[in-house]
PDB file of C-alpha atoms and ligand atoms in Angstrom:
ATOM      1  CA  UNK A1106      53.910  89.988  99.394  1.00  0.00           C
ATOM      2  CA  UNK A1107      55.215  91.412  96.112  1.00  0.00           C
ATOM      3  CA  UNK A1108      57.933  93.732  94.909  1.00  0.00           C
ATOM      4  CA  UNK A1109      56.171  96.653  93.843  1.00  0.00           C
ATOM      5  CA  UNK A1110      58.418  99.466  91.146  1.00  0.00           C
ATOM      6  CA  UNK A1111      57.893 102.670  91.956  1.00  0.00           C
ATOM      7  CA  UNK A1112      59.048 104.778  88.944  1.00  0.00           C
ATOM      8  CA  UNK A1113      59.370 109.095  89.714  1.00  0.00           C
ATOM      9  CA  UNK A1114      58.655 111.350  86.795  1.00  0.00           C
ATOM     10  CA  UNK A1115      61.416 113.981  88.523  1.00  0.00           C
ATOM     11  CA  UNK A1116      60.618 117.389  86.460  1.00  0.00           C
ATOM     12  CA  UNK A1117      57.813 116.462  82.841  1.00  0.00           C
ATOM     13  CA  UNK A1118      57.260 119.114  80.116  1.00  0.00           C
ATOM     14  CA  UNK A1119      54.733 121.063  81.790  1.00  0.00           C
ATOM     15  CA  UNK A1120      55.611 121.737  85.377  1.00  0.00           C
ATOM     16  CA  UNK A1121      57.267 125.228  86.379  1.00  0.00           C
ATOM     17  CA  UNK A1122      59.308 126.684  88.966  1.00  0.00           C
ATOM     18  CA  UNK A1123      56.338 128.711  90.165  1.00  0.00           C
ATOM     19  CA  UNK A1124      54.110 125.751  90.803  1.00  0.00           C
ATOM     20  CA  UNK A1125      57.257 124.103  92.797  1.00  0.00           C
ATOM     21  CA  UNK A1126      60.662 126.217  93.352  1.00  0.00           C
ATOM     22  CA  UNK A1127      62.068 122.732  93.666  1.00  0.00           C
ATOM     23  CA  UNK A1128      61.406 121.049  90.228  1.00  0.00           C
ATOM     24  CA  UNK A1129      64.715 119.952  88.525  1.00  0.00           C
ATOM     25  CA  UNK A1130      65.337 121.044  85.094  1.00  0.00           C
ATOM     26  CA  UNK A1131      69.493 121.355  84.545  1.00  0.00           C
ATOM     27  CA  UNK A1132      70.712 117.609  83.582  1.00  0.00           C
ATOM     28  CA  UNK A1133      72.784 118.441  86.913  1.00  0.00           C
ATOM     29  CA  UNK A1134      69.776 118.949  89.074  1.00  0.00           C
ATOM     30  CA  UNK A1135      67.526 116.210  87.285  1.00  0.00           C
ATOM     31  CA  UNK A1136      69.916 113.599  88.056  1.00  0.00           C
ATOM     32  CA  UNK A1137      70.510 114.863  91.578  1.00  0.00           C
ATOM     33  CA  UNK A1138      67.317 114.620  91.994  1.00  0.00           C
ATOM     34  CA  UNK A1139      66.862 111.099  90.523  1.00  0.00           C
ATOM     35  CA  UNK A1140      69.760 109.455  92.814  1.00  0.00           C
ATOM     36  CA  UNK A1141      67.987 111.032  95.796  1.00  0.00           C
ATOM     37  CA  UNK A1142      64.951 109.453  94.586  1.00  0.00           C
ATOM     38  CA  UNK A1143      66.278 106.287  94.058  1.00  0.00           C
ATOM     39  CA  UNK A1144      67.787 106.373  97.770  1.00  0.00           C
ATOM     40  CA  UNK A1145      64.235 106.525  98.634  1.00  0.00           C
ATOM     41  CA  UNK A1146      63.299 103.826  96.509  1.00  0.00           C
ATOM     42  CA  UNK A1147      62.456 104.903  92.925  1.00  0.00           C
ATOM     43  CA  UNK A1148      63.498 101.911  90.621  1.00  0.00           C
ATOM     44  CA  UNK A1149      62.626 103.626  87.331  1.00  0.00           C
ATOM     45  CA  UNK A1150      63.320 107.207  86.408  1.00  0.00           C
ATOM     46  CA  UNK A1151      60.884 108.680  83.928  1.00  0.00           C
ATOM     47  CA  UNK A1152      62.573 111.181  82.103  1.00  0.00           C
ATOM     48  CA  UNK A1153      61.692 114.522  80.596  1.00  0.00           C
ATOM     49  CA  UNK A1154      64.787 117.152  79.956  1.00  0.00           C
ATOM     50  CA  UNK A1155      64.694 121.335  79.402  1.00  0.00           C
ATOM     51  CA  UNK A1156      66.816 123.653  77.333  1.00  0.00           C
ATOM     52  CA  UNK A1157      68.875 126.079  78.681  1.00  0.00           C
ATOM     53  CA  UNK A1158      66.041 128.303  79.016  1.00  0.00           C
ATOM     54  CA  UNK A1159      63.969 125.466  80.712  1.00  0.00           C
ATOM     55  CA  UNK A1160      61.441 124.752  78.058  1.00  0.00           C
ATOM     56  CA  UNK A1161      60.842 121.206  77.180  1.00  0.00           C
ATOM     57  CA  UNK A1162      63.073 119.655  74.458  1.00  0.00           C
ATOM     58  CA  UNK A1163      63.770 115.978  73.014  1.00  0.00           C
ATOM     59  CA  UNK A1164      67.049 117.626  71.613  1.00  0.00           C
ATOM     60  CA  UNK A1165      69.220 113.992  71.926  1.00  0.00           C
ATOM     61  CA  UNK A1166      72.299 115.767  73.049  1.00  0.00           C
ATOM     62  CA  UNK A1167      70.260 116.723  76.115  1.00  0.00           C
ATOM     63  CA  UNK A1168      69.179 113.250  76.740  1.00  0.00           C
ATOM     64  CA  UNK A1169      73.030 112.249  76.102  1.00  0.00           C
ATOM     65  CA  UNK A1170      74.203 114.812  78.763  1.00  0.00           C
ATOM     66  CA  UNK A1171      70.979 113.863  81.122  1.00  0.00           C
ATOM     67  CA  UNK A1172      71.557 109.981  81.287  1.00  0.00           C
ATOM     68  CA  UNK A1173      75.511 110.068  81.620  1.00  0.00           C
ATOM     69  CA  UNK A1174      75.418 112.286  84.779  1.00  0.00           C
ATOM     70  CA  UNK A1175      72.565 110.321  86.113  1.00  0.00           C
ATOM     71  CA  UNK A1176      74.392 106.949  85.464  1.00  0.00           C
ATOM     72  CA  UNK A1177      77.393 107.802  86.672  1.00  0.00           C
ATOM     73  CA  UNK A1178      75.762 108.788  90.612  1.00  0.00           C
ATOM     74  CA  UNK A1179      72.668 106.066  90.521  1.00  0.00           C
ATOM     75  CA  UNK A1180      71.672 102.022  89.737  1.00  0.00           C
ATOM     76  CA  UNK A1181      68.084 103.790  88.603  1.00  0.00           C
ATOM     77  CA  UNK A1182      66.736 102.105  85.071  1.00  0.00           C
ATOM     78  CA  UNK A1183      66.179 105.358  82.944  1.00  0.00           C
ATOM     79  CA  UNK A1184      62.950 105.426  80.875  1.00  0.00           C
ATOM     80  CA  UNK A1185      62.862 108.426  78.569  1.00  0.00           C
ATOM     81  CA  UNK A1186      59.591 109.927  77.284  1.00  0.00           C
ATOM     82  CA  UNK A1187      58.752 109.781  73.674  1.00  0.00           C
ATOM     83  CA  UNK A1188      55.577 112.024  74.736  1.00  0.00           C
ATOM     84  CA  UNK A1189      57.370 115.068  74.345  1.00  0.00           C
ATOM     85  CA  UNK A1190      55.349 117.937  74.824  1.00  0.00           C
ATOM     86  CA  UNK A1191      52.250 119.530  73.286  1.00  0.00           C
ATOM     87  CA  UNK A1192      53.149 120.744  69.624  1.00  0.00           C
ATOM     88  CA  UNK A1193      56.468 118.862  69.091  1.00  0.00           C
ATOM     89  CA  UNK A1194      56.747 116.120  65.758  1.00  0.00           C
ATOM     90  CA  UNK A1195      57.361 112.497  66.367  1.00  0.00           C
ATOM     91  CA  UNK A1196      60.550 112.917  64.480  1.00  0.00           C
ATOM     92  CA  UNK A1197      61.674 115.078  67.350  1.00  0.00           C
ATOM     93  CA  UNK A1198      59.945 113.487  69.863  1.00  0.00           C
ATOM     94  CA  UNK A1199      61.556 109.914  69.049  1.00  0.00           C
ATOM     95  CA  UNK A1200      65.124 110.999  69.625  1.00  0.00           C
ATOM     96  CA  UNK A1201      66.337 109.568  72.685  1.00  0.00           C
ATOM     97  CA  UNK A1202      65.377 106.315  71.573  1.00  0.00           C
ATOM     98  CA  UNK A1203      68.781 106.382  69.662  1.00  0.00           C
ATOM     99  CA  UNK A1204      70.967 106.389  72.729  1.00  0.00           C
ATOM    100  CA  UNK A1205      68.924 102.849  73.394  1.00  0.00           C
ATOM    101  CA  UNK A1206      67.961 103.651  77.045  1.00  0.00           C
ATOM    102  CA  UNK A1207      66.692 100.702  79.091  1.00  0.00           C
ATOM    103  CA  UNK A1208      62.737 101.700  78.856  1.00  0.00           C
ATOM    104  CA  UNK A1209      61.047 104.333  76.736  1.00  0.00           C
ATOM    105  CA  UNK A1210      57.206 105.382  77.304  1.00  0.00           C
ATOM    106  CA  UNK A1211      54.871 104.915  73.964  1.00  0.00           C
ATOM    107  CA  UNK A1212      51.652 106.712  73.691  1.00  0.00           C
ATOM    108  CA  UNK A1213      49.354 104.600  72.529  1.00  0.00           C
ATOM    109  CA  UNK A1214      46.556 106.542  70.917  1.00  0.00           C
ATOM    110  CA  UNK A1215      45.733 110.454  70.903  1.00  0.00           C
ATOM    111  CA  UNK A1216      44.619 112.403  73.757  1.00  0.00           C
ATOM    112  CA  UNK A1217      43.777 115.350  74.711  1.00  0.00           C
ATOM    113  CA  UNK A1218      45.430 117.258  76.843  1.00  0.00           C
ATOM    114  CA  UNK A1219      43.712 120.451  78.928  1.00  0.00           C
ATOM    115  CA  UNK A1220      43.211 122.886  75.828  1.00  0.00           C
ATOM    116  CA  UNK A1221      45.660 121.405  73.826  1.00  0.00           C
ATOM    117  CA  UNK A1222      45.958 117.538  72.123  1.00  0.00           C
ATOM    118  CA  UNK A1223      48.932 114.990  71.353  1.00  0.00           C
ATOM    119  CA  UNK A1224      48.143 113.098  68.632  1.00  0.00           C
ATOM    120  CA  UNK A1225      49.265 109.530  68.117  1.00  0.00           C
ATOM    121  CA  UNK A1226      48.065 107.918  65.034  1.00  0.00           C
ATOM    122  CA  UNK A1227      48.634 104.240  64.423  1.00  0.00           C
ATOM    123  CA  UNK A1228      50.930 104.698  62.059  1.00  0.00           C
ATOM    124  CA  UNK A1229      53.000 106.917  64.262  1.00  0.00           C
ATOM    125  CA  UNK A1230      52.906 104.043  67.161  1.00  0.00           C
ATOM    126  CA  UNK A1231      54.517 101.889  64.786  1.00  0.00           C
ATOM    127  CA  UNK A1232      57.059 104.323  63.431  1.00  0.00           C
ATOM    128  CA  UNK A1233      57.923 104.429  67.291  1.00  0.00           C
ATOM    129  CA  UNK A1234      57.519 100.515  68.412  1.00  0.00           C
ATOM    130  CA  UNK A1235      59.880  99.593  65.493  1.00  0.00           C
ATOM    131  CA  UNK A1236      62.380 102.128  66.704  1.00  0.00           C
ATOM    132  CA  UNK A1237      62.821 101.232  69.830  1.00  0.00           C
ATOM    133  CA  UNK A1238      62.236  97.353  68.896  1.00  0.00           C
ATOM    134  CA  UNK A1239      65.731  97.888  67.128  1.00  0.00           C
ATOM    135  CA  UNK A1240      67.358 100.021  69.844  1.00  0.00           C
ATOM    136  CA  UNK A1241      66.291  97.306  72.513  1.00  0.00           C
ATOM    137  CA  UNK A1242      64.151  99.794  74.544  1.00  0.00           C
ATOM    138  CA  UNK A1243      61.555  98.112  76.812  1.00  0.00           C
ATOM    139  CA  UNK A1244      58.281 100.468  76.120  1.00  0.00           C
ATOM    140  CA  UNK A1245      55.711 101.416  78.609  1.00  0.00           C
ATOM    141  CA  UNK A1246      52.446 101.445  76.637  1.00  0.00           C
ATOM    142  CA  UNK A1247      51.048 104.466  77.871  1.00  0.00           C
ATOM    143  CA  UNK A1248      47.472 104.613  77.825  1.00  0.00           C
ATOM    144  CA  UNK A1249      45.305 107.340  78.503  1.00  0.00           C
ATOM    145  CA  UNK A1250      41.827 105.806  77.011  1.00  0.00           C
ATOM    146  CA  UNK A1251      40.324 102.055  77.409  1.00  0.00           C
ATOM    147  CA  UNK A1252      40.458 102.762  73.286  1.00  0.00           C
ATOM    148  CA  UNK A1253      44.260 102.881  73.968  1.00  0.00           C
ATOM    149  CA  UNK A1254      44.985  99.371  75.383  1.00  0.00           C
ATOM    150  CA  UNK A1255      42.998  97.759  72.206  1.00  0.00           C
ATOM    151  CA  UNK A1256      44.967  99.900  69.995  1.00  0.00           C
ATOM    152  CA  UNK A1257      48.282  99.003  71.787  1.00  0.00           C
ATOM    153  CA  UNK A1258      47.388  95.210  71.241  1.00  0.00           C
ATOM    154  CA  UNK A1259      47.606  96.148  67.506  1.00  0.00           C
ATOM    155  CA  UNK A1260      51.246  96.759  68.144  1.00  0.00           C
ATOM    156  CA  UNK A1261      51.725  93.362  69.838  1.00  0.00           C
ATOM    157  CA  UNK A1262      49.855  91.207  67.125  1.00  0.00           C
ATOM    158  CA  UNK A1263      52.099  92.822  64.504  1.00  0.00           C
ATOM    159  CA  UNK A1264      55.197  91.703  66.337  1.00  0.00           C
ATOM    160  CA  UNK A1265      56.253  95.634  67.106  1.00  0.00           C
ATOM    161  CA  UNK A1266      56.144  95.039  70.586  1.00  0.00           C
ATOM    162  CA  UNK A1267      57.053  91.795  72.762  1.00  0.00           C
ATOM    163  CA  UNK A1268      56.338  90.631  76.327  1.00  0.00           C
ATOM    164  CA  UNK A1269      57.199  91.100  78.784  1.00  0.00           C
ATOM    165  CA  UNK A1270      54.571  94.040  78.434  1.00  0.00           C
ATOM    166  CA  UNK A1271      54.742  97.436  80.534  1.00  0.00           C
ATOM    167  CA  UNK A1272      51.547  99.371  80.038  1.00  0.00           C
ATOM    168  CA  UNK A1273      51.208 102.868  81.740  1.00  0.00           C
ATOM    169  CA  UNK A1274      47.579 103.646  82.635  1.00  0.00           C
ATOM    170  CA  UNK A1275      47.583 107.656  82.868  1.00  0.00           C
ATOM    171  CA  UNK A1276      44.128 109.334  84.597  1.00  0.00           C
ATOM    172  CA  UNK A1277      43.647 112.493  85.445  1.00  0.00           C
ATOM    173  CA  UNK A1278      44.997 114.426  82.360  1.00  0.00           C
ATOM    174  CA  UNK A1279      42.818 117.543  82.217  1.00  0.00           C
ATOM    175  CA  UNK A1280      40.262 116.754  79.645  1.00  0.00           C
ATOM    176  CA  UNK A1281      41.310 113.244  80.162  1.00  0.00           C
ATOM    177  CA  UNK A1282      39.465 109.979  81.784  1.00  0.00           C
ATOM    178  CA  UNK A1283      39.174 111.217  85.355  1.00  0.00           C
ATOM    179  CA  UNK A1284      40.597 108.793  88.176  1.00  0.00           C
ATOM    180  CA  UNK A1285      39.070 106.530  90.211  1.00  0.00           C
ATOM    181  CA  UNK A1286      39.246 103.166  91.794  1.00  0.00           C
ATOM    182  CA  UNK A1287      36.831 101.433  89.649  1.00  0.00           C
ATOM    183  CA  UNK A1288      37.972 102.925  86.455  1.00  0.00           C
ATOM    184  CA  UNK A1289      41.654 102.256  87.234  1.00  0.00           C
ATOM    185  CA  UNK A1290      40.420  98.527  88.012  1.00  0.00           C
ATOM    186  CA  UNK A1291      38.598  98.297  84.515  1.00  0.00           C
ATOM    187  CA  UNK A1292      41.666  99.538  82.759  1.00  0.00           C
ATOM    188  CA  UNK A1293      43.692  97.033  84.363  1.00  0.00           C
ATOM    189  CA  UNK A1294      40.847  94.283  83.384  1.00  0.00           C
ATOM    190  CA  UNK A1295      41.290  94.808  79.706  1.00  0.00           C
ATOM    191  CA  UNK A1296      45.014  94.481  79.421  1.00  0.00           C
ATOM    192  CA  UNK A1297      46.444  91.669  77.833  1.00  0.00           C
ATOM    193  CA  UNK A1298      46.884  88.372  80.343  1.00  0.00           C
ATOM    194  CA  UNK A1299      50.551  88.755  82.244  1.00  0.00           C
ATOM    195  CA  UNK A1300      50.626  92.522  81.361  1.00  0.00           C
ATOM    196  CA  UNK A1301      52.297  94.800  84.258  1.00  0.00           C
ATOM    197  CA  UNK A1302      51.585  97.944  84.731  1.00  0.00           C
ATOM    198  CA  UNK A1303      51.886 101.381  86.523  1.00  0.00           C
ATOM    199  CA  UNK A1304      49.459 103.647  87.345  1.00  0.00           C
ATOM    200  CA  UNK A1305      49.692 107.214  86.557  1.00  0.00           C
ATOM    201  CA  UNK A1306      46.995 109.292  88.188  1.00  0.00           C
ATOM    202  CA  UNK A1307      47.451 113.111  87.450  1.00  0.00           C
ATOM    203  CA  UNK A1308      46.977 115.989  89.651  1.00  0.00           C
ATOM    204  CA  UNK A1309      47.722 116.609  93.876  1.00  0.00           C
ATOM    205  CA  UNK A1310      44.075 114.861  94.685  1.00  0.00           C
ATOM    206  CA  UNK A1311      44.384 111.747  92.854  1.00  0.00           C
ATOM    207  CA  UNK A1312      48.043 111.120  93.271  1.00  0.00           C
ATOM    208  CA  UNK A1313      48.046 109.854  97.049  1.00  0.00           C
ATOM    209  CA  UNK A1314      45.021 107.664  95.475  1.00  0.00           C
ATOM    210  CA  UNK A1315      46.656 106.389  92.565  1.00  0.00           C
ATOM    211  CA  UNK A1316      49.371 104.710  94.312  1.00  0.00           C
ATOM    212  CA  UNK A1317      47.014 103.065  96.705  1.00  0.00           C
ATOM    213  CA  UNK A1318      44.427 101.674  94.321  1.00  0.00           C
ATOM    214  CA  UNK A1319      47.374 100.578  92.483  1.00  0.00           C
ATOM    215  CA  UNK A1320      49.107  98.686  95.084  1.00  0.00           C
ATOM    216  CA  UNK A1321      45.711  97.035  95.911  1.00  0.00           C
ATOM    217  CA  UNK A1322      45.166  95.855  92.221  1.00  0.00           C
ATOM    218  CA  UNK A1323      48.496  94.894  91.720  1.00  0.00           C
ATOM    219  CA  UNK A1324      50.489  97.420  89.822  1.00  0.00           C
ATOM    220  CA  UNK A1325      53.340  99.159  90.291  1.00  0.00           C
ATOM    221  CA  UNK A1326      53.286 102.758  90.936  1.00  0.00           C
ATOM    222  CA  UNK A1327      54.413 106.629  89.694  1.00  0.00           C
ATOM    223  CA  UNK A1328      55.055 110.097  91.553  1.00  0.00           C
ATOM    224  CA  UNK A1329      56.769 112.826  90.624  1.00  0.00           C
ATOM    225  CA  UNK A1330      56.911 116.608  89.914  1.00  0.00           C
ATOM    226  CA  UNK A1331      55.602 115.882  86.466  1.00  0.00           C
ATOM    227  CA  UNK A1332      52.610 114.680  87.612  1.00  0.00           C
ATOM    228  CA  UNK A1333      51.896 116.335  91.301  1.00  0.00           C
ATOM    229  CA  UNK A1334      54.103 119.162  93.129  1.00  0.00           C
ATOM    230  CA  UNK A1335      51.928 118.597  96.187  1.00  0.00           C
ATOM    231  CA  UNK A1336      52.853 116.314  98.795  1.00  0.00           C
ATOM    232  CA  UNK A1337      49.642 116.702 101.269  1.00  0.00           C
ATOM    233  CA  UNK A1338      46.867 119.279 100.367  1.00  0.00           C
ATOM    234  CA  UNK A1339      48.350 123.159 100.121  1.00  0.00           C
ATOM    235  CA  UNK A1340      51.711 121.347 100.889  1.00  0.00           C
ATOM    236  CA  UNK A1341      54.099 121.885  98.170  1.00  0.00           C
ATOM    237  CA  UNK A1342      56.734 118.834  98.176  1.00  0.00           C
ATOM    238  CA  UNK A1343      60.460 119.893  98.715  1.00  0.00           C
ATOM    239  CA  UNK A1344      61.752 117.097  96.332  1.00  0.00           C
ATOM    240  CA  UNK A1345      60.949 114.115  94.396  1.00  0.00           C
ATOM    241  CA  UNK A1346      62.725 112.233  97.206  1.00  0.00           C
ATOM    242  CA  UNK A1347      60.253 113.016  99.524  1.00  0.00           C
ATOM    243  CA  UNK A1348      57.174 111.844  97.228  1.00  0.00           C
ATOM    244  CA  UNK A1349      59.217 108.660  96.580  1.00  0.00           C
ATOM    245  CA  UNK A1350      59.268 107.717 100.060  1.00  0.00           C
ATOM    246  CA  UNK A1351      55.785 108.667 100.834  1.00  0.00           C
ATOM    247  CA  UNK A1352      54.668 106.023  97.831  1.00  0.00           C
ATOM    248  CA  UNK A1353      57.603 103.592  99.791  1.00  0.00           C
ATOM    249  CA  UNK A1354      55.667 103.818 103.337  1.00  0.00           C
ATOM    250  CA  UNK A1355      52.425 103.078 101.409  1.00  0.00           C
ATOM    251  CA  UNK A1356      53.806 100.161  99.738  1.00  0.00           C
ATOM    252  CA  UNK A1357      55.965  98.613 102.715  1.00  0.00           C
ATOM    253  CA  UNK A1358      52.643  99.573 105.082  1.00  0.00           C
ATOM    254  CA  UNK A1359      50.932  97.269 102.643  1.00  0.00           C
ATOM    255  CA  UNK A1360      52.751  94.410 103.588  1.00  0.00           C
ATOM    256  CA  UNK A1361      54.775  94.914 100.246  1.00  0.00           C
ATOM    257  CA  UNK A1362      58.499  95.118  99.374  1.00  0.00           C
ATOM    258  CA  UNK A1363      59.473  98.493  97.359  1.00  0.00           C
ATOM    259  CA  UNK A1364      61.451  96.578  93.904  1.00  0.00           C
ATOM    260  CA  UNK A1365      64.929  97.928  93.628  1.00  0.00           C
ATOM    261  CA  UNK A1366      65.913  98.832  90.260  1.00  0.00           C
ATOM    262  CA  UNK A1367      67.810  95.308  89.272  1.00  0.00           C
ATOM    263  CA  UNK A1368      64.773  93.890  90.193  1.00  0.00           C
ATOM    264  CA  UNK A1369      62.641  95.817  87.656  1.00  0.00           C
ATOM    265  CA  UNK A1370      65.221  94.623  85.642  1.00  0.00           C
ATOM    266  CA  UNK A1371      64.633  91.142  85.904  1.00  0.00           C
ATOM    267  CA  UNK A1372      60.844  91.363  85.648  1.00  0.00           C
ATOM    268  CA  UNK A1373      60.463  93.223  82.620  1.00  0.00           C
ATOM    269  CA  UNK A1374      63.913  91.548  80.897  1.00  0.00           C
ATOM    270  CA  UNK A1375      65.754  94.983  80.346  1.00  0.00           C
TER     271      UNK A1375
HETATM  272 ZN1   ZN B2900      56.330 112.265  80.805  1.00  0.00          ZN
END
């Protein structure tokens, strides 16, 4: 038995009201949303805000507003994105990493993304490592390619980033590595020894997947409006909560224990 993290992505860049009338995007409703999914067992909130208009933004007074509501109704570890969305400069992508958050995610390498691409040079991962090395942000290497993990080990050899180590393996993207078992188990083979890691598996027909090839290799897991709206096939979800506690039954039908967010606290030294 292990304590496995299940961290919800509660509302992304992309999603929209029309693929889910339920997706969060206020900093009210987002951290509604995340203290209902922490009552159903969410340790880690991934974190994507909206302007007033509900367009993606990394505006830090956003963030500021965001994670003050959200700490003052749940334990939940926040972990913003430094992904952004498509288009947006890592200048403006890297500002919530100045309110030091407990966990930030760090794309490893560029990727494309449907029509579109985010690009991550190496330079650009190190801009971002340093920052959040001085803000005492844990990262989550996120990794969308096997060429990913080798470049995020880059990072670690130039003392940028420390263990413990968080990697986030993300399948699925359109135009992306597409999921499966096998290639979710290779990924996981090429990380460096001790690593964890959560596995992000886009899209409503690999997301029921994802959490259960990740809970048999080990991992820890993600749901989430940002990355499915769906929570059985043509069934929309009607919140994050419910998601949550669908990965929960999967992981405690395992014969695992669902970690509590002072527990991902203690593994990855927040
Ligand atoms: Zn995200």
């Amino acid at each position: 038995m292990r304590k496995i993290a299940i961290t919800c992505a509660v509302t992304g860049a992309e999603t929209t009201r029309a693929q889910n009338p339920n997706l969060p995007i206020t900093p009210a409703e987002i951290a509604e949303s995340a203290r209902a999914a922490c009552d159903a067992g969410a340790a880690i909130l991934h974190l994507h805000v909206r302007d007033a208009q509900g367009a993606p933004t990394q505006d830090r007074e956003v963030f500021r507003e965001a994670i003050a509501l959200i700490r003052a109704r749940s334990p939940i570890v926040i972990e913003v994105t430094t992904g952004g969305a498509v288009g947006m400069s890592l200048a403006q992508r890297m500002q919530p990493i100045a309110l030091s958050p407990e966990m930030a995610s760090l794309d490893c390498g560029t990727v494309n993304f449907g029509d579109d691409y985010i690009v991550n040079t190496l330079p650009m991962m190190r801009d971002c490592a340093r920052a959040m090395k001085e803000h005492g942000v844990r990262p989550t290497l996120e990794c969308f390619d096997l060429s990913h993990i080798d470049a995020s080990t880059i990072l670690i050899e130039e003392g940028l980033v420390e263990p413990p180590l968080h990697y986030g393996l993300v399948l699925n993207v359109p135009a992306g590595v597409r999921f499966s078992e096998e290639t979710l188990a290779f990924f996981v083979d090429r990380l460096p020894a001790g690593s964890r890691w959560t596995a992000i598996t886009i899209g409503g027909r690999a997301a029921l997947k994802g959490v259960k090839a990740a809970v048999a290799l080990g991992g820890f897991v993600r749901v989430g409006f940002e990355d499915n709206v769906y929570l059985a096939k043509g069934v929309l979800a009607k919140s994050n909560a419910e998601l949550v506690g669908q990965a929960a039954d999967i992981i405690r039908d395992s014969g695992n224990e669902v970690a509590a967010p002072d527990d991902v606290r203690e593994m990855l030294a927040l």
